[in-house]
Amino acid sequence: MAVIEFIDYSMGFQAQDGSVHNLIDRLSMKVEEGRALGIVGESGCGKSMASLSVMRLLPHGAVVQGGQILFEGRDLLQLSEAKIGGIRGNKITMIFQEPMTALNPVLRVGFQIGEALRLHHPDMRRDEVERAVIEALDQVGIPQPRARIHQYPHEFSGGMRQRVMIAMAMINRPALLIADEPTTALDVTIQAQILDIMKQFKQSGGMVVVTHNLGVVAELCEEVVVMYAGCAVERGTVHAIFRHPRHPYTVGLMAAIPTLSSPKTPLKTIAGAVPAIMDFGVGCRFAQRCEHCQSICRTQRPPETWLDEAHVVQCWQACGAAKGDA
Amino acid sequence: MNQRENFARRFARSKSGMLGLIGVAIIVLAGLAAPLLARSPAGYSRDILLGPSAAHLLGTDNLGLDIGLEILWGARTSLYVSAVAVLISVGIGVPLGLVSGYSRSWVGETLDAAVDIFLTLPILPLMIIMAAIMGTSITNVALVIGLFSWPQLAKVCKNATLKISGMQYIEAAVCLGYSRGRILLHHVLRNITGPVLVNITLIMANSVLAESSLSFLGLGDPTAWSWGTILKRAWGNNAVINNPNPWWWWLAPSVCIIVFVVCFNMLGTAINDLLSPKTQA
C-alpha cells in the first residue's frame, strides 16, 4: 500500500482581489513503503508547496483547490487540526535545508531531539527518553552521543547538525519522511555521508526528497517526479526517467549536468526562467521555453500520457499529438 | 551549562556590568536590610537643618528628620515601586508581545495597534490623572507606573518574537507537531530573554524616575519615605535656592536617584552587549 498518495491535488494562491492563481495543477504521485520519491525542478516550481501541503502547513494566502492527499488511507486535507497535530512530527516528519538555522540555539541538542518523543509519547519515562535520544544520535553516526546531548547546537558542525535533524525526524519512526533539500547546504563529502544515513532509514518507511540536485535523486530515490511551474511534467522510475527522458524540460535538465565523458563544449541551458504564477497561460506551462513548441502547446494543456507502466509524461510532443497539428 | 558559565565569566569581565551589578546589589541590600539597620524616621527632633555630622550622617531637614534614614527607607519604596511596575509590565507586555509577534491573524494586528496607541499617549499627564483618581498610596503609584510601562516591553517583545518566529527552527517545531503555546513558551520565549531582560532593567530605572517625579509633584504617598518626597519638601522649603544653602537636603536624594538609574541602565547595557550575537565569541 502506498504510504502517501496525491490524487489530482491542486492548490494556488489568493491574490489581493480575491482571485485565485493556480500553482500546483492536478498533481498525482505516490510513495510506496520502503521507497523514496524525488521531486525535482527549478526554484518556484511548487516542490516545497507540495511537501508543505502534506504537513498542512501552507503559508498565508495559499488555498487548496481540489484533490486528495491520502495518508494511510485517510485524506490529510480533511483531517481536523487536532488530528493533523498528532500526525505531524510523529507519523510524518520533515528535514530542513539549513542545518545551521533549523535547531533552536538556546536549547540543548538532547532536549530538542527528545521533545518530539515526549510530546507524542507522554507516558515515556525520562530515562527511556534519554536512552532513545542517545540511541538515535548513535544511529546517525554522532560520536560520544552521551556527552553530546548536553551540548548546544553551536557546538556542532553543519554536517553534525544535519545528522541531529535526521535523528530528530526519525526518532518517532515516522511512516513518511519529507526531506526538503537535505544536502544543499552541506559540502560534498558530508553530502555523501548524509545520503548514506538517509538510505538506511528508508527501510522503515517512505521518503519524499525535494531537491534540485539530480545526483541526490539518482543516489537515494527509486522514483522521481519532475515538476515545472506546478505541473508534474514527467514522472516514473529513476531508471526510466534518467535513461529515457521524454519531456523537453527533463531533457534540458539532464543536459545541463556535466559528466566526465561530456565533450568540452558549453553546457546546455534552458533559456528563460520559470514564468510567474500570473503568466502561466492556458496551454503547456513550459511552452514559452520549449524548443519543440507547437501551436497546440500554447492553447491546450497536454494530458498525462502513460508511455509504459513506469513512465508518465505531460507533453504533446511526447504523446505524438503535436505532429499531426504541425 | 557551558553557555551559562561562559556568560557569568564574560559578565564578570565587563567593567560597566559589574559596576552596575554592585550598585544594584548595594541598593537592593540596603532596601531589604533597612529595618535591621535603623528605625524608621518617625517623629520630629530638635535637630533642625543640621549639616552632616556623626549623629546625622546626611544631616537633617527643617522638621528635624534624619535625611540619611529617609533615604535608606526611601530605597525600599523605590524598589517596591519598580518591582511592582516590572511585574505588571512583564505580566501584560510579554504575553501581548509574544501573541502579537507570533500571530499572523487579525488578533496580532489588533494587539499591535493597541500597543501603538498606548505608546503615543503622553504618560505624565495621564499618570497625574490616574494618581488623582486612584488616590495617593504607594501601591497605587506603582500600579499606575506599571500600567504605563508595559507598552514598550510589549513592543520589544513583539519585535524579538517576529524575528525569532521567522527562524527555521520554529518552522521545524511546527512540523514536529508542537502546539502554539508550547512553541511560544519553550522555543520563542527562551530566545528573546535577552532583549526582554534589558528592557526590564530599563523599566526598573524609569519607574524610579517616574515615582520620584510623581512624588515631587505631590502625587506620591506623603506617608511613605521616598526620594522624590524628600526632594519635594526641599524644593517646597526653598532649600534649593536659599542662601546659605542646606545642600545636604537635596543633594543626597538626587544622587541616589541618579545612581539607581545609572546602575540599572549599566546593568541593562552590559546584559545587552553580552547577549547580542555580535559580541559573542
XYZ file of C-alpha atoms in Angstrom:
607
model
C 0.000 0.000 0.000
C 1.175 3.478 -0.738
C 2.318 5.463 2.285
C 1.181 8.683 0.733
C -0.698 9.326 -2.449
C -1.543 12.608 -4.139
C -4.665 12.348 -6.281
C -5.276 15.277 -8.630
C -4.120 17.666 -5.940
C -4.385 21.343 -6.879
C -3.534 24.407 -4.883
C -2.954 28.074 -5.581
C -2.538 31.495 -4.095
C -5.217 34.027 -3.423
C -4.434 37.495 -4.743
C -5.447 40.741 -3.037
C -8.577 40.996 -5.196
C -9.749 37.543 -4.148
C -8.979 35.727 -7.387
C -7.022 32.510 -7.026
C -3.973 31.804 -9.177
C -3.356 28.108 -9.603
C 0.125 26.830 -8.815
C 0.040 23.066 -8.395
C -2.150 21.647 -11.116
C -3.705 18.203 -10.629
C -0.613 16.613 -9.136
C -0.754 12.841 -8.823
C 2.023 10.775 -7.331
C 2.587 8.205 -4.648
C 5.277 6.870 -2.377
C 5.447 3.181 -1.575
C 6.714 1.906 1.731
C 10.472 1.494 1.820
C 10.927 3.590 -1.280
C 11.933 7.168 -1.895
C 10.385 9.619 -4.294
C 12.405 12.542 -5.552
C 10.704 15.776 -6.526
C 12.959 17.829 -8.767
C 12.572 21.121 -10.543
C 13.698 24.709 -10.533
C 13.000 27.165 -7.740
C 9.379 28.263 -7.687
C 8.020 25.105 -9.274
C 5.884 24.193 -6.289
C 8.140 21.473 -4.875
C 8.133 22.915 -1.386
C 4.424 23.728 -1.581
C 3.733 20.088 -2.346
C 5.611 18.963 0.754
C 4.094 21.660 2.955
C 0.671 20.555 1.736
C 1.317 17.153 3.264
C 2.074 18.790 6.605
C -0.935 21.082 6.144
C 1.399 23.996 6.770
C 0.726 26.078 3.684
C 1.679 29.732 4.103
C -0.842 32.515 4.490
C -2.782 33.127 1.274
C -2.383 29.620 -0.095
C -5.594 27.744 -0.823
C -6.285 24.122 -1.655
C -8.297 23.927 -4.861
C -9.081 20.263 -5.035
C -7.915 16.699 -4.980
C -6.849 14.449 -2.176
C -3.691 13.614 -0.275
C -4.140 10.133 1.140
C -2.022 9.035 4.069
C -2.681 5.573 5.489
C -5.977 5.627 3.639
C -7.184 8.920 5.113
C -7.368 12.244 3.295
C -4.991 14.584 5.111
C -6.814 17.593 3.710
C -9.994 16.632 5.566
C -8.461 15.915 8.977
C -9.129 18.177 11.934
C -6.348 20.386 13.268
C -6.054 18.174 16.361
C -5.689 15.007 14.286
C -3.095 16.536 11.980
C -1.198 17.731 15.057
C -0.891 14.123 16.154
C 0.478 13.129 12.754
C 2.978 15.957 12.349
C 6.286 15.070 13.921
C 5.015 11.621 14.736
C 3.977 9.787 11.570
C 5.131 12.388 9.073
C 8.301 14.327 9.778
C 10.434 16.746 7.868
C 14.120 17.528 7.463
C 15.021 21.071 6.540
C 17.518 22.543 4.190
C 19.501 24.741 6.557
C 21.003 22.751 9.392
C 22.535 25.938 10.772
C 19.189 27.567 11.491
C 16.873 24.608 11.965
C 17.940 23.925 15.550
C 16.960 26.184 18.412
C 20.180 27.828 19.606
C 19.166 28.127 23.264
C 18.051 24.553 23.853
C 20.310 21.578 24.408
C 20.501 19.166 21.491
C 19.356 16.214 23.597
C 16.346 18.146 24.813
C 15.369 19.107 21.292
C 15.578 15.583 19.974
C 13.667 14.251 22.948
C 10.945 16.858 22.738
C 9.160 15.218 19.815
C 9.310 11.911 21.650
C 7.966 13.336 24.897
C 5.169 15.172 23.114
C 3.872 12.223 21.148
C 4.587 9.617 23.850
C 3.776 11.353 27.128
C 3.900 8.055 29.012
C 7.635 7.546 28.400
C 9.884 7.909 31.428
C 12.784 10.358 31.465
C 15.494 7.743 31.336
C 13.683 5.955 28.495
C 13.573 9.177 26.513
C 17.233 9.808 27.198
C 18.187 6.316 26.129
C 16.187 6.686 22.921
C 17.842 10.044 22.188
C 21.336 8.624 22.711
C 20.476 5.683 20.505
C 19.133 7.987 17.788
C 22.311 10.081 17.824
C 24.376 6.937 17.716
C 22.472 5.720 14.671
C 23.187 8.868 12.705
C 26.866 8.469 13.478
C 27.497 11.133 16.096
C 30.437 10.134 18.278
C 30.064 10.242 22.066
C 26.303 10.792 21.995
C 26.132 10.548 25.785
C 28.189 13.725 26.119
C 26.785 15.374 23.035
C 23.207 15.500 24.253
C 24.190 18.094 26.846
C 25.658 20.433 24.266
C 24.113 23.325 22.395
C 23.715 23.486 18.589
C 26.561 25.987 18.196
C 28.946 23.317 19.420
C 28.073 21.141 16.404
C 29.327 21.488 12.846
C 26.930 21.827 9.908
C 27.054 18.157 8.949
C 26.553 17.091 12.563
C 23.582 19.415 12.885
C 22.032 17.857 9.814
C 22.531 14.466 11.451
C 20.835 15.817 14.555
C 17.952 16.967 12.368
C 17.701 13.485 10.886
C 17.823 11.920 14.345
C 15.067 14.292 15.412
C 12.935 13.453 12.383
C 13.458 9.705 12.739
C 13.051 9.294 16.486
C 9.319 8.622 16.282
C 9.840 6.088 13.460
C 7.673 8.056 11.030
C 5.857 6.342 8.198
C 6.827 9.194 5.921
C 9.916 11.396 5.973
C 9.974 14.552 3.880
C 13.437 15.906 3.227
C 13.439 19.419 1.813
C 16.810 19.959 0.144
C 18.544 17.842 2.797
C 22.052 18.220 1.455
C 22.068 21.581 -0.312
C 23.819 23.431 2.498
C 26.475 20.777 3.039
C 29.782 20.207 1.342
C 30.160 17.243 -0.964
C 31.815 14.709 1.339
C 29.309 15.399 4.089
C 26.508 15.156 1.499
C 27.539 11.604 0.712
C 27.556 10.641 4.410
C 24.142 12.181 4.996
C 22.720 10.391 1.955
C 24.082 7.100 3.307
C 22.378 7.687 6.638
C 19.118 8.568 4.931
C 19.311 5.432 2.810
C 19.436 3.302 5.952
C 16.244 4.845 7.212
C 14.397 4.165 4.012
C 13.694 0.618 5.141
C 11.351 1.733 7.894
C 9.074 3.963 5.821
C 8.544 6.041 2.744
C 10.547 9.091 1.889
C 9.985 12.192 -0.192
C 13.121 14.060 -1.201
C 12.620 17.560 -2.509
C 15.722 18.692 -4.334
C 17.103 20.347 -7.420
C 20.080 18.061 -7.358
C 19.584 15.169 -9.772
C 22.593 13.421 -8.268
C 20.803 13.166 -4.933
C 17.798 11.660 -6.681
C 19.902 9.103 -8.513
C 21.625 8.160 -5.266
C 18.619 7.975 -2.983
C 15.379 7.530 -4.879
C 13.554 4.831 -6.802
C 11.021 7.142 -8.321
C 11.115 10.704 -9.475
C 8.669 13.482 -10.288
C 9.895 16.342 -12.426
C 7.916 19.438 -11.616
C 7.708 22.522 -13.743
C 5.561 25.509 -12.755
C 3.317 23.385 -10.579
C 2.820 20.562 -13.062
C 4.286 17.105 -12.751
C 5.592 17.184 -16.318
C 7.195 13.776 -16.097
C 7.248 11.047 -13.524
C 8.295 7.456 -13.275
C 11.098 5.285 -12.017
C 14.544 6.834 -11.744
C 15.739 4.323 -14.272
C 13.132 5.245 -16.876
C 13.457 8.978 -16.469
C 17.250 9.165 -16.331
C 17.686 6.785 -19.270
C 14.852 7.937 -21.466
C 13.734 11.423 -20.553
C 10.856 12.394 -22.814
C 9.707 15.791 -21.670
C 11.802 18.593 -23.196
C 12.232 20.099 -19.717
C 13.609 16.880 -18.266
C 15.852 16.517 -21.296
C 17.100 20.048 -20.686
C 17.750 19.346 -17.001
C 19.741 16.237 -17.854
C 21.735 18.058 -20.498
C 22.672 20.737 -18.006
C 24.613 18.286 -15.830
C 28.289 17.945 -16.685
C 29.581 14.388 -16.858
C 33.098 13.014 -17.113
C 32.505 11.947 -20.687
C 30.759 15.051 -21.949
C 32.580 16.954 -24.706
C 34.314 20.223 -23.855
C 31.516 22.424 -25.134
C 29.475 24.858 -23.087
C 26.764 23.094 -21.082
C 23.270 23.239 -22.452
C 20.977 25.626 -20.671
C 17.237 26.150 -20.834
C 16.658 29.706 -21.994
C 14.411 31.941 -19.921
C 13.046 31.447 -16.428
C 10.046 29.842 -14.746
C 7.074 32.109 -15.525
C 5.428 33.972 -12.655
C 2.252 32.464 -11.323
C 0.107 35.049 -13.161
C 1.700 34.229 -16.533
C 1.118 30.505 -16.661
C -1.306 30.666 -19.595
C -3.806 28.055 -20.676
C -1.536 25.694 -22.585
C 1.530 23.776 -21.545
C 3.324 25.822 -18.886
C 6.691 25.027 -20.428
C 5.644 26.230 -23.892
C 7.431 29.619 -23.684
C 10.802 27.986 -23.116
C 10.335 24.835 -25.161
C 12.338 24.419 -28.337
C 9.769 21.981 -29.728
C 6.809 24.257 -29.048
C 3.817 23.787 -31.403
C 0.640 25.777 -31.682
C -1.356 23.238 -29.660
C 1.138 23.605 -26.813
C 0.057 27.214 -26.305
C -3.664 26.587 -26.340
C -4.252 23.265 -24.628
C -2.887 21.595 -21.533
C -1.210 18.294 -22.524
C -2.836 15.226 -20.923
C -0.942 12.697 -18.838
C 0.301 10.019 -21.179
C 1.478 6.618 -19.927
C 4.464 5.601 -22.029
C 4.733 2.356 -20.081
C 3.750 1.284 -16.557
C 6.729 3.111 -15.074
C 6.768 6.343 -17.023
C 4.199 9.157 -17.344
C 4.689 12.376 -19.257
C 2.650 15.529 -19.859
C 3.726 16.715 -23.281
C 2.008 16.968 -26.642
C 5.139 16.072 -28.495
C 5.893 13.026 -26.382
C 2.389 11.641 -26.804
C 2.552 12.185 -30.526
C -0.417 14.521 -30.945
C 1.651 17.551 -31.871
C 2.951 16.024 -35.051
C -0.377 15.989 -36.798
C -1.039 19.526 -35.646
C 2.206 20.804 -37.123
C 25.828 24.640 31.456
C 28.767 25.713 29.353
C 26.932 28.639 27.892
C 25.764 29.887 31.266
C 29.190 29.597 32.887
C 30.597 31.375 29.914
C 28.057 34.148 30.339
C 28.921 34.611 34.017
C 32.623 34.730 33.237
C 32.208 37.268 30.472
C 29.876 39.303 32.662
C 32.484 39.375 35.416
C 34.948 40.779 32.900
C 32.665 43.588 31.768
C 33.505 46.625 33.910
C 30.304 48.592 33.475
C 28.243 45.473 34.036
C 29.975 44.653 37.300
C 29.753 48.271 38.425
C 26.036 48.296 37.683
C 25.548 44.951 39.386
C 27.412 46.098 42.517
C 25.399 49.322 42.629
C 22.128 47.456 42.198
C 23.166 44.910 44.806
C 24.010 47.655 47.327
C 20.680 49.394 46.764
C 18.717 46.146 46.999
C 20.571 45.003 50.120
C 20.202 48.408 51.751
C 16.497 48.412 50.988
C 15.986 44.894 52.285
C 18.106 45.445 55.382
C 16.711 48.882 56.253
C 14.556 47.622 59.158
C 17.596 45.863 60.610
C 19.946 48.781 60.165
C 17.866 51.579 61.544
C 14.479 52.570 62.926
C 12.120 54.241 60.531
C 12.483 58.010 60.572
C 9.471 58.756 62.753
C 8.744 61.877 64.765
C 10.482 65.150 64.778
C 13.549 66.217 66.662
C 15.075 69.481 67.735
C 17.987 68.966 65.324
C 16.640 71.214 62.632
C 18.563 71.776 59.391
C 21.854 70.427 60.680
C 24.589 69.604 58.206
C 26.141 66.130 58.016
C 27.601 65.069 61.333
C 28.310 61.927 63.329
C 24.799 61.894 64.784
C 23.101 62.593 61.469
C 25.300 61.254 58.694
C 23.477 63.109 55.949
C 22.108 65.960 58.035
C 18.520 66.804 58.926
C 15.712 68.721 57.279
C 13.589 71.582 58.528
C 11.426 69.234 60.604
C 14.416 67.604 62.209
C 14.058 64.329 60.261
C 17.293 62.447 59.575
C 17.835 62.559 55.789
C 20.082 59.502 55.829
C 17.297 57.439 57.396
C 14.759 58.831 54.966
C 16.971 57.834 52.057
C 17.545 54.364 53.453
C 13.826 53.794 53.860
C 13.184 55.569 50.575
C 15.222 52.870 48.820
C 12.562 50.378 49.942
C 9.877 52.492 48.315
C 11.822 52.804 45.092
C 12.478 49.077 44.944
C 8.884 48.250 45.783
C 7.553 50.594 43.112
C 9.928 49.355 40.448
C 9.323 45.703 41.348
C 5.548 46.108 41.121
C 5.870 48.098 37.892
C 8.098 45.410 36.376
C 5.740 42.633 37.444
C 2.800 44.411 35.825
C 4.754 45.239 32.662
C 6.015 41.684 32.315
C 2.586 40.267 33.091
C 0.899 42.349 30.400
C 3.685 43.193 27.975
C 5.374 39.837 27.461
C 2.258 37.758 26.655
C 0.865 40.512 24.447
C 4.177 40.902 22.671
C 4.518 37.162 22.140
C 0.998 36.807 20.757
C 1.104 39.910 18.574
C 4.505 38.910 17.216
C 3.593 35.315 16.520
C 0.002 35.556 15.377
C -0.356 36.455 11.737
C -4.106 36.957 12.030
C -6.222 39.956 12.996
C -5.510 39.232 16.676
C -1.876 40.174 16.267
C -2.692 43.262 14.245
C -5.296 44.461 16.746
C -2.923 43.989 19.664
C -0.204 45.743 17.755
C -2.435 48.712 17.044
C -3.423 48.891 20.707
C 0.217 48.912 21.758
C 0.987 51.650 19.238
C -1.845 53.778 20.588
C -0.616 53.269 24.146
C 2.893 54.260 23.086
C 1.688 57.583 21.687
C -0.099 58.572 24.901
C 1.645 61.311 26.874
C 2.403 59.487 30.067
C 2.916 62.155 32.708
C -0.445 63.933 32.494
C -2.224 60.584 32.368
C -0.282 59.412 35.389
C -1.343 62.571 37.203
C -4.981 61.911 36.360
C -4.728 58.245 37.347
C -2.923 59.040 40.570
C -5.530 61.674 41.371
C -8.408 59.256 40.742
C -6.883 56.244 42.462
C -5.565 58.153 45.434
C -2.031 58.638 46.596
C -0.926 55.382 48.123
C 2.424 53.991 47.168
C 0.820 50.838 45.730
C -1.395 52.974 43.516
C 1.633 54.873 42.293
C 3.323 51.555 41.496
C 0.200 50.302 39.701
C -0.071 53.446 37.626
C 3.580 53.298 36.630
C 3.252 49.616 35.792
C 0.171 50.265 33.673
C 2.114 52.758 31.591
C 5.365 50.812 31.308
C 4.126 47.674 29.561
C 3.708 49.029 26.008
C 7.417 49.451 25.409
C 8.080 45.978 26.784
C 5.310 44.606 24.555
C 6.898 46.321 21.560
C 10.367 44.977 22.317
C 8.914 41.541 22.938
C 6.906 41.651 19.712
C 9.855 42.675 17.572
C 12.045 39.965 19.054
C 9.259 37.409 18.569
C 8.796 38.452 14.956
C 12.455 37.848 14.291
C 12.557 34.510 16.084
C 9.298 33.204 14.626
C 10.743 33.567 11.137
C 13.617 31.253 12.017
C 13.631 27.789 10.570
C 13.747 26.074 13.938
C 10.316 27.500 14.697
C 9.054 26.095 11.390
C 10.713 22.829 12.347
C 8.963 22.932 15.718
C 5.615 23.397 13.951
C 6.438 20.440 11.732
C 7.164 18.340 14.793
C 3.585 18.883 15.861
C 4.136 21.221 18.809
C 1.237 23.382 19.891
C 1.360 27.173 19.650
C 1.617 27.605 23.401
C 4.499 25.177 23.630
C 6.342 26.862 20.790
C 5.836 30.308 22.305
C 6.906 29.313 25.818
C 9.635 26.806 25.008
C 11.097 27.986 21.774
C 10.333 31.672 21.348
C 10.368 32.999 24.912
C 13.719 31.432 25.705
C 15.217 33.061 22.657
C 14.002 36.549 23.467
C 15.049 36.697 27.124
C 17.967 38.968 26.168
C 16.043 41.995 24.901
C 13.303 41.409 27.477
C 15.813 41.371 30.338
C 17.424 44.550 29.078
C 14.054 46.235 28.847
C 13.182 45.128 32.367
C 16.245 46.876 33.772
C 15.254 49.999 31.859
C 11.739 49.791 33.282
C 13.242 49.465 36.781
C 15.203 52.651 36.221
C 12.333 54.513 34.581
C 9.810 53.595 37.226
C 12.032 55.031 39.956
C 12.273 58.207 37.908
C 8.512 58.244 37.426
C 7.866 57.612 41.105
C 10.217 60.423 42.064
C 8.549 62.742 39.553
C 5.084 61.907 40.849
C 6.237 62.337 44.446
C 7.940 65.572 43.530
C 4.694 66.803 42.015
C 2.963 65.916 45.253
C 1.144 62.890 43.839
C 3.209 60.406 45.775
C 2.315 58.931 49.120
C 3.123 61.555 51.773
C 3.291 58.878 54.454
C 5.862 56.733 52.636
C 9.527 57.628 52.612
C 10.609 58.330 49.119
C 13.484 60.108 47.428
C 11.048 62.158 45.395
C 9.197 63.253 48.543
C 12.415 64.467 50.189
C 13.173 66.494 47.075
C 9.651 67.889 47.008
C 9.912 69.111 50.605
C 13.370 70.507 49.969
C 12.058 72.339 46.954
C 8.915 73.473 48.789
C 11.014 74.954 51.563
C 13.228 76.770 49.094
C 16.206 74.647 50.158
C 17.436 74.515 46.600
C 17.639 78.267 46.061
C 18.206 79.530 49.610
C 21.430 81.090 50.691
C 23.072 79.736 52.852
C 22.143 76.562 51.080
C 21.273 73.340 53.028
C 22.813 71.366 50.172
C 22.707 68.030 52.029
C 18.925 68.163 51.888
C 18.548 67.983 48.103
C 21.897 66.623 47.028
C 21.744 63.181 48.657
C 18.299 62.138 47.300
C 19.166 63.461 43.840
C 22.401 61.487 43.835
C 20.509 58.385 44.972
C 18.052 58.670 42.090
C 20.863 59.207 39.616
C 22.882 56.281 40.967
C 19.859 53.976 40.924
C 19.009 54.873 37.311
C 22.614 54.734 36.117
C 23.301 51.406 37.819
C 20.233 49.741 36.323
C 20.978 51.206 32.910
C 24.575 49.994 33.058
C 23.403 46.560 34.072
C 20.949 46.510 31.180
C 23.516 47.700 28.653
C 26.014 45.115 29.835
C 23.484 42.290 29.557
C 22.513 43.550 26.114
C 26.116 43.623 24.949
C 26.821 40.162 26.283
C 23.711 38.610 24.803
C 23.928 40.150 21.358
C 25.451 37.645 18.957
C 27.785 40.278 17.525
C 29.918 40.318 20.651
C 29.713 36.592 21.259
C 32.896 34.726 20.594
